[in-house]
Amino acid sequence: MLKYVSTRGLAPPCDFAGTVIDGIASDGGLFAPAQWPRLDLVAPGQGAAGYAGLAERLLTPFVGASLPEGALAAATRRVQDRVAHPRTVPLVEIAPDLFVLELFHGPTAAFKDLAMQLVAGLSEAALAQSGERLLLFTATSGDTGAAAVNAFAGADRVDLVVLHPLDRVSPVQRLQMTTSGASNLLNLAVRGDFDDCQRLVKALLAEPGLKASRHVSSVNSINWARLAGQMPYYAAAAATLGRPATYVVPTGNFGDAFAGWAARRCGLPVGGIVAATNRNDALVRALDTGVYERSQARPTASVSMDVQAPSNFERLVFEASGRDADLTRGLFADFARDGRMTLPDDLLAALRREVTAVSVSEAETVEEMRRSWADNGRVICPHTAVALHAARRADRTAGPVVALSTAHPAKFPESVEAALGFAPERPPQLEGLEGRTERFEMVDPTLEAVLAAVA
């Protein structure tokens, strides 16, 4: 059975079910497969098999026998059943060898649904097997929280706490998180930014008093199962294209981009990975200068990407360093203490071979939204615009370029209207949010304040 190890090297290995339930390793590191399995490309089938069948075949080596028989098949079927498009993740060519991969047809109209619905199904199976109840935390810049609320509302064995930055998510995203009415949900609006929320979740997972009384975990992309659930759509796109492509990924926490890297590491025909950021460009600066440094996140139209300390960068450092857990642990200890770390020259060179990163300005984001409408009649969200603008810069002579379209534009009507002069049409899954009773608490960005709210 495939085991999982910590990027920091001090936690005992565990199986896939352990990564689902624990979320983060006991030494504070992130889980990674002890060995990367070799995967064969399979095309999405038709009808009932479809995306669910592809995802099941792809993820079986990662899950092994750690969950009850049929649990993975049921979870992948749940994903497909809750997506309102017959092809689940349609690939659309908008110019010669320039494609958009639509990932926003799920129940909350964002790509996070594809992994979150899977993780919810797998969590239910793992908890039923262990007999435990889980206190689940998630930090969100908007889409993760909405997807988690939709996936876990009413779950029998899960209590979900969502931390979102106050006034830094779109109104639609906020309503999706705060109006479910489910008794097992608590939404906390943190007086800070997403990086504060993420820092607090990591502190909660390590809090001794909380761990002594509850089994705590996270469903952010620090959770390996969340990240693994994003690999199938790279496989689906690769199978549709029939040849390797460069994938341009709008990047906040780097989980979606790392999922593409993981698919390539397992032998799938995925070419270059380009992480496209907005002006919150810590990743770009790290690869340019060798200094990875935290700074205050600045608000942008692409609010879900307003991140200056992407957690999944740790997984890339671990892999690019030749899985040097001592080096990874030391570097991230520096980062936790000082808010910065200097990458050794050989590691920096290795990182540059694995991914590239580019920053897209606010003006360029608006320009791309207008161009997409004028040239293709497509209304796109600002996150998709960041990716598509970067994708147009990429060299298509070497092969196709795919921009990931991560959210429906109707989740960000103010930004779309400011760019195009009209509000986007809402899909059915976003209707009826206004007028519902909201339920959330405002808290300061301190561990003490969050613990008091959770108690």
CSV table of C-alpha atoms in Angstrom, one decimal:
chain,number,residue,atom,x,y,z
A,1,MET,CA,0.0,0.0,0.0
A,2,LEU,CA,1.3,3.5,-0.9
A,3,LYS,CA,2.4,5.4,2.1
A,4,TYR,CA,2.7,9.2,2.7
A,5,VAL,CA,5.6,11.0,4.2
A,6,SER,CA,6.0,14.5,5.6
A,7,THR,CA,7.9,17.2,3.7
A,8,ARG,CA,9.7,17.9,7.0
A,9,GLY,CA,10.7,14.4,7.7
A,10,LEU,CA,9.9,13.9,11.4
A,11,ALA,CA,6.3,12.5,11.2
A,12,PRO,CA,5.6,8.8,10.9
A,13,PRO,CA,4.3,7.6,7.5
A,14,CYS,CA,0.6,7.1,7.1
A,15,ASP,CA,-1.8,5.7,4.5
A,16,PHE,CA,-4.2,7.7,2.3
A,17,ALA,CA,-7.0,7.6,4.8
A,18,GLY,CA,-4.7,9.1,7.4
A,19,THR,CA,-3.9,12.0,5.1
A,20,VAL,CA,-7.7,12.6,4.6
A,21,ILE,CA,-8.4,12.7,8.3
A,22,ASP,CA,-5.2,14.3,9.6
A,23,GLY,CA,-4.8,16.9,6.9
A,24,ILE,CA,-1.3,18.0,8.0
A,25,ALA,CA,1.6,15.9,9.3
A,26,SER,CA,2.3,15.9,13.0
A,27,ASP,CA,5.6,17.8,12.5
A,28,GLY,CA,3.8,20.6,10.7
A,29,GLY,CA,4.9,19.4,7.2
A,30,LEU,CA,2.6,18.5,4.3
A,31,PHE,CA,2.0,14.9,3.1
A,32,ALA,CA,3.5,13.6,-0.1
A,33,PRO,CA,3.5,10.1,-1.6
A,34,ALA,CA,6.5,8.1,-0.4
A,35,GLN,CA,6.9,7.1,-4.1
A,36,TRP,CA,5.1,8.6,-7.1
A,37,PRO,CA,3.1,5.9,-8.9
A,38,ARG,CA,3.4,5.6,-12.7
A,39,LEU,CA,0.0,6.4,-14.3
A,40,ASP,CA,-1.2,5.6,-17.8
A,41,LEU,CA,-3.3,8.1,-19.6
A,42,VAL,CA,-6.9,7.0,-20.0
A,43,ALA,CA,-9.5,9.0,-22.0
A,44,PRO,CA,-12.7,10.0,-20.3
A,45,GLY,CA,-15.4,7.4,-21.1
A,46,GLN,CA,-18.9,8.2,-22.2
A,47,GLY,CA,-22.1,8.3,-20.1
A,48,ALA,CA,-21.9,6.9,-16.6
A,49,ALA,CA,-18.2,6.2,-16.7
A,50,GLY,CA,-17.1,9.6,-18.0
A,51,TYR,CA,-15.0,11.8,-15.7
A,52,ALA,CA,-15.9,9.6,-12.7
A,53,GLY,CA,-14.3,6.6,-14.3
A,54,LEU,CA,-11.2,8.5,-15.3
A,55,ALA,CA,-10.8,9.9,-11.8
A,56,GLU,CA,-11.3,6.5,-10.1
A,57,ARG,CA,-8.6,4.9,-12.3
A,58,LEU,CA,-6.2,7.8,-11.8
A,59,LEU,CA,-6.6,7.9,-8.0
A,60,THR,CA,-6.8,4.2,-7.2
A,61,PRO,CA,-2.9,3.9,-6.8
A,62,PHE,CA,-3.0,6.8,-4.3
A,63,VAL,CA,-5.8,5.4,-2.2
A,64,GLY,CA,-4.9,1.7,-2.3
A,65,ALA,CA,-6.8,-0.4,0.2
A,66,SER,CA,-6.9,2.3,2.9
A,67,LEU,CA,-10.7,2.9,2.5
A,68,PRO,CA,-13.6,0.5,2.2
A,69,GLU,CA,-14.2,-1.1,-1.1
A,70,GLY,CA,-16.3,1.1,-3.4
A,71,ALA,CA,-15.6,4.3,-1.5
A,72,LEU,CA,-13.4,5.9,-4.2
A,73,ALA,CA,-15.9,4.9,-6.9
A,74,ALA,CA,-18.7,6.5,-4.9
A,75,ALA,CA,-16.8,9.6,-4.3
A,76,THR,CA,-15.8,10.1,-8.0
A,77,ARG,CA,-19.3,9.5,-9.0
A,78,ARG,CA,-20.5,12.1,-6.5
A,79,VAL,CA,-18.2,14.6,-8.3
A,80,GLN,CA,-19.6,13.9,-11.7
A,81,ASP,CA,-23.2,13.8,-10.6
A,82,ARG,CA,-23.0,17.3,-9.0
A,83,VAL,CA,-21.4,19.0,-12.0
A,84,ALA,CA,-23.9,20.6,-14.4
A,85,HIS,CA,-22.1,19.8,-17.7
A,86,PRO,CA,-22.1,16.5,-19.6
A,87,ARG,CA,-18.3,16.6,-20.1
A,88,THR,CA,-17.7,17.8,-16.5
A,89,VAL,CA,-14.5,19.7,-17.5
A,90,PRO,CA,-15.0,20.9,-21.1
A,91,LEU,CA,-11.9,22.0,-23.1
A,92,VAL,CA,-12.7,24.9,-25.5
A,93,GLU,CA,-10.3,26.1,-28.2
A,94,ILE,CA,-10.6,29.9,-28.5
A,95,ALA,CA,-7.7,30.5,-30.9
A,96,PRO,CA,-5.3,28.1,-32.8
A,97,ASP,CA,-3.7,26.0,-30.0
A,98,LEU,CA,-5.0,28.2,-27.3
A,99,PHE,CA,-7.5,26.5,-25.0
A,100,VAL,CA,-9.6,27.3,-22.0
A,101,LEU,CA,-10.3,24.4,-19.5
A,102,GLU,CA,-13.7,25.2,-17.9
A,103,LEU,CA,-13.7,24.0,-14.3
A,104,PHE,CA,-16.6,26.1,-13.0
A,105,HIS,CA,-19.7,23.9,-13.7
A,106,GLY,CA,-19.9,22.5,-10.1
A,107,PRO,CA,-22.5,23.4,-7.4
A,108,THR,CA,-20.7,26.6,-6.3
A,109,ALA,CA,-19.4,27.5,-9.8
A,110,ALA,CA,-15.7,27.2,-9.0
A,111,PHE,CA,-13.0,24.6,-9.6
A,112,LYS,CA,-12.8,23.9,-5.9
A,113,ASP,CA,-16.0,21.8,-6.2
A,114,LEU,CA,-14.2,19.1,-8.2
A,115,ALA,CA,-11.8,18.2,-5.4
A,116,MET,CA,-14.1,19.2,-2.4
A,117,GLN,CA,-16.9,17.0,-3.4
A,118,LEU,CA,-14.4,14.1,-3.7
A,119,VAL,CA,-12.9,14.8,-0.3
A,120,ALA,CA,-16.3,15.0,1.4
A,121,GLY,CA,-17.2,11.6,0.0
A,122,LEU,CA,-13.8,10.1,1.0
A,123,SER,CA,-14.0,11.7,4.5
A,124,GLU,CA,-17.4,10.2,5.1
A,125,ALA,CA,-16.0,6.7,4.2
A,126,ALA,CA,-12.8,7.2,6.3
A,127,LEU,CA,-14.7,8.5,9.4
A,128,ALA,CA,-17.3,5.7,9.2
A,129,GLN,CA,-14.5,3.2,9.1
A,130,SER,CA,-12.7,4.7,12.1
A,131,GLY,CA,-15.8,5.7,14.1
A,132,GLU,CA,-14.4,9.2,14.6
A,133,ARG,CA,-15.9,12.7,14.4
A,134,LEU,CA,-13.9,15.4,12.8
A,135,LEU,CA,-13.5,19.1,13.5
A,136,LEU,CA,-12.6,20.5,10.1
A,137,PHE,CA,-11.0,23.9,9.5
A,138,THR,CA,-10.5,25.7,6.3
A,139,ALA,CA,-9.1,29.1,5.4
A,140,THR,CA,-10.5,30.6,2.3
A,141,SER,CA,-10.1,33.6,0.0
A,142,GLY,CA,-13.6,32.8,-1.2
A,143,ASP,CA,-14.0,29.7,-3.4
A,144,THR,CA,-12.6,27.1,-1.0
A,145,GLY,CA,-15.0,28.1,1.8
A,146,ALA,CA,-18.0,28.1,-0.5
A,147,ALA,CA,-17.1,24.7,-1.9
A,148,ALA,CA,-16.5,23.3,1.6
A,149,VAL,CA,-19.8,24.6,2.9
A,150,ASN,CA,-21.7,23.0,0.0
A,151,ALA,CA,-19.8,19.7,0.3
A,152,PHE,CA,-19.9,19.2,4.1
A,153,ALA,CA,-23.2,20.9,5.1
A,154,GLY,CA,-25.2,18.4,7.1
A,155,ALA,CA,-22.4,15.8,7.2
A,156,ASP,CA,-23.0,13.3,10.0
A,157,ARG,CA,-19.4,13.1,11.3
A,158,VAL,CA,-17.9,16.5,10.5
A,159,ASP,CA,-18.1,20.0,12.1
A,160,LEU,CA,-16.8,22.6,9.7
A,161,VAL,CA,-15.3,25.9,10.7
A,162,VAL,CA,-14.6,28.3,7.8
A,163,LEU,CA,-12.3,31.3,8.2
A,164,HIS,CA,-12.6,34.0,5.5
A,165,PRO,CA,-11.0,37.5,5.5
A,166,LEU,CA,-13.6,40.1,6.4
A,167,ASP,CA,-14.6,42.3,3.4
A,168,ARG,CA,-12.1,40.5,1.1
A,169,VAL,CA,-14.3,38.0,-0.7
A,170,SER,CA,-17.0,38.8,-3.2
A,171,PRO,CA,-20.5,39.3,-2.0
A,172,VAL,CA,-21.6,36.1,-3.9
A,173,GLN,CA,-18.8,34.1,-2.3
A,174,ARG,CA,-19.7,35.4,1.2
A,175,LEU,CA,-23.4,34.5,0.7
A,176,GLN,CA,-22.5,31.0,-0.4
A,177,MET,CA,-20.6,30.5,2.8
A,178,THR,CA,-22.9,32.2,5.3
A,179,THR,CA,-26.4,31.2,4.3
A,180,SER,CA,-26.5,27.4,4.3
A,181,GLY,CA,-28.2,27.2,7.7
A,182,ALA,CA,-26.6,23.9,8.4
A,183,SER,CA,-26.0,23.2,12.1
A,184,ASN,CA,-22.6,21.7,11.7
A,185,LEU,CA,-21.1,24.9,10.2
A,186,LEU,CA,-19.4,27.9,11.7
A,187,ASN,CA,-18.2,30.8,9.6
A,188,LEU,CA,-15.7,33.3,11.0
A,189,ALA,CA,-14.9,36.6,9.3
A,190,VAL,CA,-11.4,37.4,10.3
A,191,ARG,CA,-10.2,41.0,10.5
A,192,GLY,CA,-7.2,40.4,8.3
A,193,ASP,CA,-6.2,38.9,5.0
A,194,PHE,CA,-6.2,35.3,3.6
A,195,ASP,CA,-2.6,34.7,4.9
A,196,ASP,CA,-3.9,35.5,8.4
A,197,CYS,CA,-6.7,32.9,8.0
A,198,GLN,CA,-4.2,30.3,6.7
A,199,ARG,CA,-1.8,31.0,9.6
A,200,LEU,CA,-4.6,30.6,12.1
A,201,VAL,CA,-5.7,27.3,10.6
A,202,LYS,CA,-2.1,25.9,10.9
A,203,ALA,CA,-2.0,27.1,14.5
A,204,LEU,CA,-5.3,25.5,15.2
A,205,LEU,CA,-4.1,22.2,13.8
A,206,ALA,CA,-1.1,22.3,16.2
A,207,GLU,CA,-3.1,23.6,19.3
A,208,PRO,CA,-2.5,21.0,22.1
A,209,GLY,CA,-5.7,21.8,24.0
A,210,LEU,CA,-7.8,21.5,20.9
A,211,LYS,CA,-6.1,18.3,19.8
A,212,ALA,CA,-6.6,16.8,23.2
A,213,SER,CA,-10.3,17.1,23.0
A,214,ARG,CA,-11.1,16.8,19.3
A,215,HIS,CA,-9.8,15.2,16.1
A,216,VAL,CA,-8.9,18.3,14.1
A,217,SER,CA,-8.0,18.6,10.4
A,218,SER,CA,-8.1,20.9,7.4
A,219,VAL,CA,-9.7,20.7,4.0
A,220,ASN,CA,-7.4,23.4,2.4
A,221,SER,CA,-5.1,22.2,-0.3
A,222,ILE,CA,-2.6,21.5,2.4
A,223,ASN,CA,-4.7,18.3,2.7
A,224,TRP,CA,-3.2,15.8,0.2
A,225,ALA,CA,-6.6,14.4,-0.8
A,226,ARG,CA,-7.8,17.8,-1.8
A,227,LEU,CA,-4.8,18.3,-4.0
A,228,ALA,CA,-5.0,14.7,-5.5
A,229,GLY,CA,-8.6,15.5,-6.4
A,230,GLN,CA,-7.4,18.2,-8.8
A,231,MET,CA,-5.2,15.9,-10.8
A,232,PRO,CA,-8.0,14.2,-12.9
A,233,TYR,CA,-8.9,17.3,-14.9
A,234,TYR,CA,-5.3,17.6,-16.1
A,235,ALA,CA,-5.6,14.0,-17.3
A,236,ALA,CA,-8.9,14.7,-18.9
A,237,ALA,CA,-7.5,17.7,-20.8
A,238,ALA,CA,-4.4,15.7,-21.8
A,239,ALA,CA,-6.5,12.8,-23.1
A,240,THR,CA,-8.7,15.2,-25.1
A,241,LEU,CA,-5.7,17.0,-26.7
A,242,GLY,CA,-3.7,13.8,-27.3
A,243,ARG,CA,-0.4,15.6,-26.9
A,244,PRO,CA,1.4,17.5,-24.1
A,245,ALA,CA,0.4,21.1,-23.5
A,246,THR,CA,1.6,24.0,-21.3
A,247,TYR,CA,-0.9,24.7,-18.5
A,248,VAL,CA,-1.3,28.2,-17.2
A,249,VAL,CA,-2.8,28.2,-13.8
A,250,PRO,CA,-4.2,31.2,-11.9
A,251,THR,CA,-2.4,30.9,-8.6
A,252,GLY,CA,-3.1,31.8,-5.1
A,253,ASN,CA,-2.1,29.0,-2.7
A,254,PHE,CA,-0.3,27.0,-5.5
A,255,GLY,CA,-2.3,23.8,-4.9
A,256,ASP,CA,-3.9,23.8,-8.4
A,257,ALA,CA,-0.5,24.3,-10.1
A,258,PHE,CA,1.1,21.6,-7.9
A,259,ALA,CA,-1.6,19.2,-8.9
A,260,GLY,CA,-0.6,19.7,-12.5
A,261,TRP,CA,3.0,19.2,-11.5
A,262,ALA,CA,2.0,15.9,-9.7
A,263,ALA,CA,0.2,14.7,-12.8
A,264,ARG,CA,3.3,15.3,-14.9
A,265,ARG,CA,5.5,13.6,-12.2
A,266,CYS,CA,3.4,10.5,-12.5
A,267,GLY,CA,4.0,10.3,-16.2
A,268,LEU,CA,0.9,11.9,-17.7
A,269,PRO,CA,1.6,14.0,-20.8
A,270,VAL,CA,1.5,17.4,-19.1
A,271,GLY,CA,4.1,19.9,-20.3
A,272,GLY,CA,5.1,23.1,-18.7
A,273,ILE,CA,3.4,24.5,-15.6
A,274,VAL,CA,3.0,28.3,-15.5
A,275,ALA,CA,1.8,29.8,-12.3
A,276,ALA,CA,0.0,33.1,-13.1
A,277,THR,CA,-0.4,35.4,-10.1
A,278,ASN,CA,-1.9,38.9,-9.7
A,279,ARG,CA,0.1,41.6,-8.1
A,280,ASN,CA,0.4,39.4,-5.0
A,281,ASP,CA,3.5,37.9,-6.5
A,282,ALA,CA,5.5,36.3,-3.7
A,283,LEU,CA,6.0,33.2,-5.9
A,284,VAL,CA,7.2,35.2,-8.9
A,285,ARG,CA,9.7,37.1,-6.7
A,286,ALA,CA,11.0,33.9,-5.1
A,287,LEU,CA,11.8,32.4,-8.5
A,288,ASP,CA,13.2,35.7,-9.8
A,289,THR,CA,15.4,36.6,-6.9
A,290,GLY,CA,15.8,33.5,-4.7
A,291,VAL,CA,14.2,35.2,-1.7
A,292,TYR,CA,10.8,33.9,-0.6
A,293,GLU,CA,9.3,36.7,1.5
A,294,ARG,CA,5.9,37.3,3.1
A,295,SER,CA,4.3,40.7,2.7
A,296,GLN,CA,0.8,42.1,3.2
A,297,ALA,CA,-1.6,40.8,0.6
A,298,ARG,CA,-3.0,43.6,-1.5
A,299,PRO,CA,-6.6,43.6,-2.7
A,300,THR,CA,-7.3,42.9,-6.4
A,301,ALA,CA,-10.2,42.0,-8.6
A,302,SER,CA,-9.0,38.4,-8.6
A,303,VAL,CA,-9.7,38.2,-4.8
A,304,SER,CA,-9.2,34.4,-4.5
A,305,MET,CA,-5.6,34.9,-5.5
A,306,ASP,CA,-4.7,37.5,-2.9
A,307,VAL,CA,-2.2,35.3,-1.2
A,308,GLN,CA,1.4,36.1,-0.3
A,309,ALA,CA,2.4,32.9,1.5
A,310,PRO,CA,1.3,30.0,-0.8
A,311,SER,CA,1.3,26.8,1.4
A,312,ASN,CA,1.9,24.4,-1.4
A,313,PHE,CA,5.2,26.0,-2.3
A,314,GLU,CA,6.6,23.8,0.5
A,315,ARG,CA,5.7,20.7,-1.5
A,316,LEU,CA,7.5,22.0,-4.5
A,317,VAL,CA,10.6,22.9,-2.5
A,318,PHE,CA,10.6,19.3,-1.0
A,319,GLU,CA,10.5,17.8,-4.5
A,320,ALA,CA,12.9,20.2,-6.2
A,321,SER,CA,15.5,19.7,-3.4
A,322,GLY,CA,15.5,15.9,-4.1
A,323,ARG,CA,13.1,15.3,-1.2
A,324,ASP,CA,15.6,16.8,1.3
A,325,ALA,CA,13.3,17.0,4.4
A,326,ASP,CA,16.1,18.5,6.6
A,327,LEU,CA,16.6,21.4,4.1
A,328,THR,CA,12.8,21.9,3.7
A,329,ARG,CA,12.2,21.9,7.4
A,330,GLY,CA,15.0,24.4,8.0
A,331,LEU,CA,13.9,26.8,5.2
A,332,PHE,CA,10.3,26.9,6.4
A,333,ALA,CA,11.4,27.3,10.0
A,334,ASP,CA,13.2,30.4,8.8
A,335,PHE,CA,10.1,31.5,7.0
A,336,ALA,CA,7.9,31.0,10.1
A,337,ARG,CA,10.3,32.9,12.3
A,338,ASP,CA,11.4,35.8,10.0
A,339,GLY,CA,8.7,35.9,7.2
A,340,ARG,CA,11.5,35.3,4.6
A,341,MET,CA,13.9,32.6,3.5
A,342,THR,CA,16.8,32.5,1.0
A,343,LEU,CA,16.8,29.6,-1.4
A,344,PRO,CA,20.2,28.0,-2.0
A,345,ASP,CA,21.4,28.5,-5.6
A,346,ASP,CA,21.1,24.8,-6.6
A,347,LEU,CA,17.6,24.6,-5.2
A,348,LEU,CA,16.6,27.8,-7.0
A,349,ALA,CA,17.9,26.4,-10.3
A,350,ALA,CA,15.9,23.2,-9.7
A,351,LEU,CA,12.7,25.1,-8.9
A,352,ARG,CA,13.0,27.1,-12.1
A,353,ARG,CA,13.3,23.9,-14.1
A,354,GLU,CA,10.0,22.6,-12.5
A,355,VAL,CA,7.7,25.7,-12.9
A,356,THR,CA,7.6,29.2,-14.2
A,357,ALA,CA,5.7,32.1,-12.7
A,358,VAL,CA,4.4,35.4,-14.1
A,359,SER,CA,2.6,38.3,-12.6
A,360,VAL,CA,-0.4,40.0,-14.3
A,361,SER,CA,-1.4,43.5,-13.4
A,362,GLU,CA,-4.9,44.8,-12.7
A,363,ALA,CA,-4.9,46.8,-15.9
A,364,GLU,CA,-3.9,43.6,-17.9
A,365,THR,CA,-6.6,41.7,-16.1
A,366,VAL,CA,-9.3,44.2,-17.3
A,367,GLU,CA,-7.7,44.3,-20.7
A,368,GLU,CA,-8.0,40.5,-21.0
A,369,MET,CA,-11.7,40.4,-19.8
A,370,ARG,CA,-12.5,43.0,-22.6
A,371,ARG,CA,-10.5,41.1,-25.2
A,372,SER,CA,-12.2,37.8,-24.4
A,373,TRP,CA,-15.6,39.4,-24.8
A,374,ALA,CA,-14.7,41.2,-28.0
A,375,ASP,CA,-12.8,38.4,-29.7
A,376,ASN,CA,-14.6,35.3,-28.5
A,377,GLY,CA,-17.9,36.5,-27.0
A,378,ARG,CA,-16.8,34.9,-23.7
A,379,VAL,CA,-17.4,36.6,-20.3
A,380,ILE,CA,-14.7,35.5,-18.0
A,381,CYS,CA,-13.9,36.0,-14.3
A,382,PRO,CA,-10.9,38.1,-13.3
A,383,HIS,CA,-9.0,34.9,-12.2
A,384,THR,CA,-9.5,33.3,-15.6
A,385,ALA,CA,-8.4,36.6,-17.1
A,386,VAL,CA,-5.1,36.5,-15.2
A,387,ALA,CA,-4.4,33.0,-16.6
A,388,LEU,CA,-5.6,33.8,-20.1
A,389,HIS,CA,-3.5,36.9,-20.3
A,390,ALA,CA,-0.4,34.9,-19.3
A,391,ALA,CA,-1.4,32.1,-21.7
A,392,ARG,CA,-1.4,34.5,-24.7
A,393,ARG,CA,2.3,35.4,-23.8
A,394,ALA,CA,3.3,31.7,-23.9
A,395,ASP,CA,5.0,30.1,-26.9
A,396,ARG,CA,2.5,28.1,-28.9
A,397,THR,CA,5.0,26.9,-31.5
A,398,ALA,CA,6.1,24.2,-29.1
A,399,GLY,CA,2.5,22.9,-28.6
A,400,PRO,CA,-0.9,23.9,-27.3
A,401,VAL,CA,-1.4,26.2,-24.3
A,402,VAL,CA,-4.3,25.6,-21.8
A,403,ALA,CA,-5.5,28.4,-19.5
A,404,LEU,CA,-7.5,27.0,-16.5
A,405,SER,CA,-10.8,28.8,-16.1
A,406,THR,CA,-11.4,28.5,-12.4
A,407,ALA,CA,-14.7,30.3,-11.6
A,408,HIS,CA,-17.9,31.5,-13.3
A,409,PRO,CA,-17.9,35.2,-13.9
A,410,ALA,CA,-21.2,35.6,-12.1
A,411,LYS,CA,-19.3,35.1,-8.8
A,412,PHE,CA,-17.6,38.4,-9.4
A,413,PRO,CA,-20.3,40.6,-11.0
A,414,GLU,CA,-18.8,43.9,-9.8
A,415,SER,CA,-15.5,43.2,-11.4
A,416,VAL,CA,-17.1,42.0,-14.6
A,417,GLU,CA,-19.4,45.0,-14.8
A,418,ALA,CA,-16.6,47.4,-14.2
A,419,ALA,CA,-14.7,45.9,-17.1
A,420,LEU,CA,-17.5,45.2,-19.6
A,421,GLY,CA,-20.3,47.6,-18.6
A,422,PHE,CA,-22.8,44.8,-17.8
A,423,ALA,CA,-23.2,42.2,-15.2
A,424,PRO,CA,-22.8,38.5,-16.2
A,425,GLU,CA,-25.8,36.2,-16.4
A,426,ARG,CA,-26.1,34.0,-13.4
A,427,PRO,CA,-26.0,30.2,-13.7
A,428,PRO,CA,-28.8,28.3,-11.8
A,429,GLN,CA,-26.5,27.3,-9.0
A,430,LEU,CA,-26.0,30.9,-8.0
A,431,GLU,CA,-29.7,31.9,-8.0
A,432,GLY,CA,-31.5,32.7,-4.8
A,433,LEU,CA,-28.6,33.7,-2.6
A,434,GLU,CA,-29.8,37.2,-1.7
A,435,GLY,CA,-32.5,37.4,1.0
A,436,ARG,CA,-31.3,34.4,2.9
A,437,THR,CA,-30.3,34.8,6.5
A,438,GLU,CA,-26.6,35.1,7.0
A,439,ARG,CA,-24.8,33.6,9.9
A,440,PHE,CA,-21.2,34.4,10.7
A,441,GLU,CA,-19.0,35.9,13.5
A,442,MET,CA,-16.3,38.6,13.2
A,443,VAL,CA,-13.1,37.8,15.0
A,444,ASP,CA,-9.6,39.3,15.4
A,445,PRO,CA,-6.7,37.5,13.6
A,446,THR,CA,-5.5,35.8,16.8
A,447,LEU,CA,-5.5,32.2,17.9
A,448,GLU,CA,-7.2,33.2,21.2
A,449,ALA,CA,-10.1,34.9,19.4
A,450,VAL,CA,-10.7,31.9,17.1
A,451,LEU,CA,-10.5,29.4,19.9
A,452,ALA,CA,-13.0,31.4,21.9
A,453,ALA,CA,-15.4,31.4,18.9
A,454,VAL,CA,-15.0,27.6,18.3
A,455,ALA,CA,-15.4,26.7,22.0
